[in-house]
């Protein structure tokens, strides 16, 4: 299941960039413009305090999902991918039921959330916008660069990972890959247990990675042919 945001990350990108950190102020912005590339300046703009993309409460990123808002204590406002590149998907297992997982992400004391929860029947619940940083991976840098997908069930119960769940999650992941240009491979689609420094074991030994990545690839191909 999702873990709270770490204080710093160990991935290949620069950790800890926040809106406050890039508030250069006055002549500092002009000085940065002289040495920074266009892409970096574009990202810096979206990190400035007070700059935010228009958004509507309950707006969805995945067609067919339902919306329940996670507590604002469990995610951080952002403007991805303009302020943080999105290049990973992190697969989780809830270690609990659907209702209890939704309630946990709504609870401000939980200090964790994910962008999506997928049920055994294929239902998808979105709880954090992809624009924003959900506290799901236990690593600040991974949180900033990834979309988190929870799957309802327990890591030691293979029966929890149903055909409907795999199919729905693969459609969801394929859409995320299309939106951000993420390759559908195991380097870019990883489990919570594979996040550097993670102390979680999900999605566990019964999650069929070969099947899942194959399904994501098939969804991408089908969308490309349509």
mmCIF file of C-alpha atoms in Angstrom:
data_model
loop_
_atom_site.group_PDB
_atom_site.id
_atom_site.type_symbol
_atom_site.label_atom_id
_atom_site.label_comp_id
_atom_site.label_asym_id
_atom_site.label_seq_id
_atom_site.Cartn_x
_atom_site.Cartn_y
_atom_site.Cartn_z
ATOM 1 C CA UNK A 1 0.000 0.000 0.000
ATOM 2 C CA UNK A 2 1.032 3.602 -0.441
ATOM 3 C CA UNK A 3 3.642 4.968 1.936
ATOM 4 C CA UNK A 4 4.172 8.448 3.282
ATOM 5 C CA UNK A 5 6.326 10.925 1.377
ATOM 6 C CA UNK A 6 10.022 10.603 2.196
ATOM 7 C CA UNK A 7 12.141 13.596 3.051
ATOM 8 C CA UNK A 8 14.473 13.036 0.121
ATOM 9 C CA UNK A 9 14.801 10.651 -2.827
ATOM 10 C CA UNK A 10 17.640 8.671 -4.384
ATOM 11 C CA UNK A 11 16.530 8.412 -7.995
ATOM 12 C CA UNK A 12 18.439 9.849 -10.943
ATOM 13 C CA UNK A 13 16.607 13.194 -11.009
ATOM 14 C CA UNK A 14 17.273 16.183 -8.811
ATOM 15 C CA UNK A 15 15.386 15.647 -5.531
ATOM 16 C CA UNK A 16 13.236 18.004 -3.580
ATOM 17 C CA UNK A 17 12.279 20.646 -6.133
ATOM 18 C CA UNK A 18 9.355 22.612 -4.734
ATOM 19 C CA UNK A 19 7.612 25.836 -5.613
ATOM 20 C CA UNK A 20 9.390 27.605 -2.779
ATOM 21 C CA UNK A 21 12.770 26.235 -3.834
ATOM 22 C CA UNK A 22 12.574 27.818 -7.273
ATOM 23 C CA UNK A 23 11.230 31.160 -6.141
ATOM 24 C CA UNK A 24 14.337 33.084 -7.244
ATOM 25 C CA UNK A 25 12.816 36.543 -6.941
ATOM 26 C CA UNK A 26 13.661 39.833 -8.681
ATOM 27 C CA UNK A 27 16.827 39.792 -10.747
ATOM 28 C CA UNK A 28 17.415 36.153 -9.863
ATOM 29 C CA UNK A 29 14.881 35.043 -12.494
ATOM 30 C CA UNK A 30 16.564 37.136 -15.158
ATOM 31 C CA UNK A 31 19.956 35.743 -14.205
ATOM 32 C CA UNK A 32 18.638 32.199 -14.373
ATOM 33 C CA UNK A 33 17.182 32.903 -17.812
ATOM 34 C CA UNK A 34 20.646 33.705 -19.119
ATOM 35 C CA UNK A 35 21.962 30.239 -18.327
ATOM 36 C CA UNK A 36 18.913 27.931 -18.287
ATOM 37 C CA UNK A 37 17.443 26.140 -21.279
ATOM 38 C CA UNK A 38 13.921 26.780 -22.535
ATOM 39 C CA UNK A 39 12.542 23.537 -21.086
ATOM 40 C CA UNK A 40 13.983 24.243 -17.638
ATOM 41 C CA UNK A 41 12.559 27.763 -17.678
ATOM 42 C CA UNK A 42 9.168 26.368 -18.614
ATOM 43 C CA UNK A 43 9.239 23.980 -15.670
ATOM 44 C CA UNK A 44 10.469 26.734 -13.342
ATOM 45 C CA UNK A 45 7.454 28.849 -14.283
ATOM 46 C CA UNK A 46 5.036 26.175 -13.054
ATOM 47 C CA UNK A 47 6.950 25.857 -9.786
ATOM 48 C CA UNK A 48 6.510 29.501 -8.846
ATOM 49 C CA UNK A 49 4.053 30.159 -5.992
ATOM 50 C CA UNK A 50 0.687 31.376 -7.222
ATOM 51 C CA UNK A 51 1.065 29.754 -10.657
ATOM 52 C CA UNK A 52 -1.365 26.889 -11.147
ATOM 53 C CA UNK A 53 -3.192 25.205 -14.000
ATOM 54 C CA UNK A 54 -6.988 25.568 -14.080
ATOM 55 C CA UNK A 55 -8.712 22.573 -12.497
ATOM 56 C CA UNK A 56 -12.201 21.552 -11.465
ATOM 57 C CA UNK A 57 -13.182 19.547 -8.398
ATOM 58 C CA UNK A 58 -13.986 16.004 -9.403
ATOM 59 C CA UNK A 59 -12.389 16.252 -12.859
ATOM 60 C CA UNK A 60 -11.031 12.889 -14.017
ATOM 61 C CA UNK A 61 -7.882 11.897 -15.882
ATOM 62 C CA UNK A 62 -9.106 8.382 -16.755
ATOM 63 C CA UNK A 63 -12.376 7.910 -18.622
ATOM 64 C CA UNK A 64 -14.728 5.606 -16.759
ATOM 65 C CA UNK A 65 -13.228 6.199 -13.324
ATOM 66 C CA UNK A 66 -15.194 7.533 -10.371
ATOM 67 C CA UNK A 67 -13.924 10.344 -8.176
ATOM 68 C CA UNK A 68 -13.408 10.495 -4.425
ATOM 69 C CA UNK A 69 -11.037 13.175 -3.152
ATOM 70 C CA UNK A 70 -8.149 12.120 -0.940
ATOM 71 C CA UNK A 71 -7.412 14.378 2.021
ATOM 72 C CA UNK A 72 -5.213 17.353 1.019
ATOM 73 C CA UNK A 73 -2.860 16.204 3.802
ATOM 74 C CA UNK A 74 -2.070 13.096 1.753
ATOM 75 C CA UNK A 75 -0.920 14.725 -1.491
ATOM 76 C CA UNK A 76 0.782 17.914 -2.703
ATOM 77 C CA UNK A 77 -0.436 20.462 -5.244
ATOM 78 C CA UNK A 78 1.626 20.456 -8.444
ATOM 79 C CA UNK A 79 1.343 21.134 -12.173
ATOM 80 C CA UNK A 80 2.786 17.970 -13.627
ATOM 81 C CA UNK A 81 4.281 17.306 -16.122
ATOM 82 C CA UNK A 82 5.313 20.949 -16.510
ATOM 83 C CA UNK A 83 6.951 21.212 -13.102
ATOM 84 C CA UNK A 84 7.944 17.529 -12.653
ATOM 85 C CA UNK A 85 8.470 15.029 -15.448
ATOM 86 C CA UNK A 86 6.211 11.983 -15.136
ATOM 87 C CA UNK A 87 8.070 8.869 -16.299
ATOM 88 C CA UNK A 88 7.109 6.049 -13.928
ATOM 89 C CA UNK A 89 4.045 4.059 -12.838
ATOM 90 C CA UNK A 90 4.177 2.422 -9.405
ATOM 91 C CA UNK A 91 1.998 -0.655 -8.769
ATOM 92 C CA UNK A 92 0.664 -1.179 -5.225
ATOM 93 C CA UNK A 93 -1.593 -3.638 -3.395
ATOM 94 C CA UNK A 94 -3.844 -2.224 -0.681
ATOM 95 C CA UNK A 95 -3.539 -4.989 1.931
ATOM 96 C CA UNK A 96 -7.183 -4.279 2.705
ATOM 97 C CA UNK A 97 -10.609 -3.844 1.175
ATOM 98 C CA UNK A 98 -11.817 -1.145 -1.182
ATOM 99 C CA UNK A 99 -13.894 0.846 1.324
ATOM 100 C CA UNK A 100 -11.173 0.814 3.974
ATOM 101 C CA UNK A 101 -8.575 1.946 1.431
ATOM 102 C CA UNK A 102 -10.733 4.852 0.257
ATOM 103 C CA UNK A 103 -11.349 5.830 3.874
ATOM 104 C CA UNK A 104 -7.613 5.690 4.623
ATOM 105 C CA UNK A 105 -6.783 8.084 1.785
ATOM 106 C CA UNK A 106 -9.547 10.432 2.955
ATOM 107 C CA UNK A 107 -8.095 10.411 6.473
ATOM 108 C CA UNK A 108 -5.627 13.314 6.979
ATOM 109 C CA UNK A 109 -3.770 11.321 9.630
ATOM 110 C CA UNK A 110 -2.967 8.533 7.176
ATOM 111 C CA UNK A 111 -0.313 10.675 5.415
ATOM 112 C CA UNK A 112 -0.485 8.594 2.232
ATOM 113 C CA UNK A 113 -2.593 8.221 -0.884
ATOM 114 C CA UNK A 114 -2.418 7.061 -4.484
ATOM 115 C CA UNK A 115 -3.824 8.481 -7.681
ATOM 116 C CA UNK A 116 -6.006 5.431 -8.363
ATOM 117 C CA UNK A 117 -7.506 2.337 -6.716
ATOM 118 C CA UNK A 118 -8.527 -0.624 -8.908
ATOM 119 C CA UNK A 119 -11.028 -3.185 -7.547
ATOM 120 C CA UNK A 120 -11.319 -6.891 -8.373
ATOM 121 C CA UNK A 121 -14.383 -6.181 -10.534
ATOM 122 C CA UNK A 122 -12.440 -3.669 -12.652
ATOM 123 C CA UNK A 123 -13.853 -0.511 -11.092
ATOM 124 C CA UNK A 124 -11.354 2.375 -11.013
ATOM 125 C CA UNK A 125 -11.527 5.080 -8.340
ATOM 126 C CA UNK A 126 -9.436 8.221 -8.815
ATOM 127 C CA UNK A 127 -8.490 10.029 -5.596
ATOM 128 C CA UNK A 128 -5.686 12.403 -6.641
ATOM 129 C CA UNK A 129 -5.292 14.245 -9.947
ATOM 130 C CA UNK A 130 -2.329 13.187 -12.062
ATOM 131 C CA UNK A 131 -1.334 16.850 -12.015
ATOM 132 C CA UNK A 132 -0.577 16.494 -8.323
ATOM 133 C CA UNK A 133 1.955 14.550 -6.241
ATOM 134 C CA UNK A 134 0.371 11.683 -4.294
ATOM 135 C CA UNK A 135 2.313 10.361 -1.275
ATOM 136 C CA UNK A 136 2.430 6.716 -2.349
ATOM 137 C CA UNK A 137 5.976 5.534 -3.024
ATOM 138 C CA UNK A 138 7.791 6.369 0.220
ATOM 139 C CA UNK A 139 10.261 8.479 -1.775
ATOM 140 C CA UNK A 140 9.790 12.151 -2.487
ATOM 141 C CA UNK A 141 11.568 12.021 -5.845
ATOM 142 C CA UNK A 142 9.607 8.924 -6.956
ATOM 143 C CA UNK A 143 6.343 10.502 -5.841
ATOM 144 C CA UNK A 144 7.107 13.558 -7.970
ATOM 145 C CA UNK A 145 7.866 11.541 -11.104
ATOM 146 C CA UNK A 146 5.238 8.781 -10.899
ATOM 147 C CA UNK A 147 1.558 7.866 -10.921
ATOM 148 C CA UNK A 148 0.504 5.430 -8.194
ATOM 149 C CA UNK A 149 -2.047 2.654 -8.835
ATOM 150 C CA UNK A 150 -3.393 0.660 -5.886
ATOM 151 C CA UNK A 151 -4.997 -2.752 -6.418
ATOM 152 C CA UNK A 152 -7.476 -4.047 -3.860
ATOM 153 C CA UNK A 153 -6.347 -7.243 -2.203
ATOM 154 C CA UNK A 154 -3.606 -8.964 -0.255
ATOM 155 C CA UNK A 155 -0.155 -9.888 -1.505
ATOM 156 C CA UNK A 156 -0.479 -13.494 -0.256
ATOM 157 C CA UNK A 157 -3.851 -14.142 -1.969
ATOM 158 C CA UNK A 158 -3.386 -14.735 -5.705
ATOM 159 C CA UNK A 159 -7.154 -15.044 -6.154
ATOM 160 C CA UNK A 160 -7.448 -11.308 -5.424
ATOM 161 C CA UNK A 161 -5.736 -10.472 -8.738
ATOM 162 C CA UNK A 162 -8.642 -11.122 -11.084
ATOM 163 C CA UNK A 163 -8.888 -10.985 -14.865
ATOM 164 C CA UNK A 164 -11.084 -7.893 -14.583
ATOM 165 C CA UNK A 165 -8.534 -6.180 -12.346
ATOM 166 C CA UNK A 166 -5.627 -6.886 -14.696
ATOM 167 C CA UNK A 167 -7.611 -5.694 -17.706
ATOM 168 C CA UNK A 168 -8.839 -2.482 -16.054
ATOM 169 C CA UNK A 169 -5.446 -1.647 -14.599
ATOM 170 C CA UNK A 170 -3.743 -2.290 -17.953
ATOM 171 C CA UNK A 171 -6.139 0.129 -19.699
ATOM 172 C CA UNK A 172 -5.446 2.688 -16.991
ATOM 173 C CA UNK A 173 -1.670 2.230 -17.209
ATOM 174 C CA UNK A 174 -1.726 2.396 -21.013
ATOM 175 C CA UNK A 175 -3.545 5.728 -20.851
ATOM 176 C CA UNK A 176 -0.947 7.060 -18.428
ATOM 177 C CA UNK A 177 1.842 5.831 -20.724
ATOM 178 C CA UNK A 178 0.244 7.626 -23.688
ATOM 179 C CA UNK A 179 -0.241 10.885 -21.814
ATOM 180 C CA UNK A 180 3.373 11.149 -20.674
ATOM 181 C CA UNK A 181 5.277 9.109 -23.250
ATOM 182 C CA UNK A 182 6.209 6.410 -20.717
ATOM 183 C CA UNK A 183 7.584 3.169 -22.215
ATOM 184 C CA UNK A 184 5.510 0.126 -21.261
ATOM 185 C CA UNK A 185 8.347 -1.885 -19.754
ATOM 186 C CA UNK A 186 9.537 -3.037 -16.346
ATOM 187 C CA UNK A 187 11.999 -0.206 -15.969
ATOM 188 C CA UNK A 188 9.191 2.336 -16.114
ATOM 189 C CA UNK A 189 6.354 0.265 -14.598
ATOM 190 C CA UNK A 190 7.566 -0.977 -11.229
ATOM 191 C CA UNK A 191 6.279 -2.322 -7.964
ATOM 192 C CA UNK A 192 6.250 -0.478 -4.665
ATOM 193 C CA UNK A 193 8.825 -2.956 -3.375
ATOM 194 C CA UNK A 194 11.183 -1.917 -6.184
ATOM 195 C CA UNK A 195 11.298 1.766 -5.272
ATOM 196 C CA UNK A 196 14.803 2.525 -3.915
ATOM 197 C CA UNK A 197 14.682 2.538 -0.125
ATOM 198 C CA UNK A 198 11.176 1.040 0.052
ATOM 199 C CA UNK A 199 10.243 -1.152 3.026
ATOM 200 C CA UNK A 200 7.059 -2.528 1.419
ATOM 201 C CA UNK A 201 6.625 -5.913 -0.261
ATOM 202 C CA UNK A 202 3.718 -5.142 -2.626
ATOM 203 C CA UNK A 203 2.604 -6.114 -5.162
ATOM 204 C CA UNK A 204 4.184 -9.377 -4.017
ATOM 205 C CA UNK A 205 5.089 -12.706 -5.659
ATOM 206 C CA UNK A 206 1.610 -13.446 -7.034
ATOM 207 C CA UNK A 207 1.381 -10.323 -9.189
ATOM 208 C CA UNK A 208 1.898 -11.532 -12.779
ATOM 209 C CA UNK A 209 4.290 -8.948 -14.203
ATOM 210 C CA UNK A 210 4.674 -10.642 -17.601
ATOM 211 C CA UNK A 211 0.917 -10.705 -18.060
ATOM 212 C CA UNK A 212 0.461 -7.144 -16.861
ATOM 213 C CA UNK A 213 3.127 -5.575 -19.065
ATOM 214 C CA UNK A 214 1.880 -7.600 -22.036
ATOM 215 C CA UNK A 215 -1.671 -6.311 -21.450
ATOM 216 C CA UNK A 216 -0.478 -2.713 -21.169
ATOM 217 C CA UNK A 217 1.418 -3.103 -24.447
ATOM 218 C CA UNK A 218 -1.646 -4.615 -26.137
ATOM 219 C CA UNK A 219 -3.793 -1.687 -24.990
ATOM 220 C CA UNK A 220 -1.257 0.758 -26.417
ATOM 221 C CA UNK A 221 -1.184 -1.066 -29.752
ATOM 222 C CA UNK A 222 -4.980 -1.233 -29.921
ATOM 223 C CA UNK A 223 -5.236 2.504 -29.269
ATOM 224 C CA UNK A 224 -2.632 3.202 -31.929
ATOM 225 C CA UNK A 225 -4.540 1.173 -34.496
ATOM 226 C CA UNK A 226 -7.913 2.776 -33.767
#
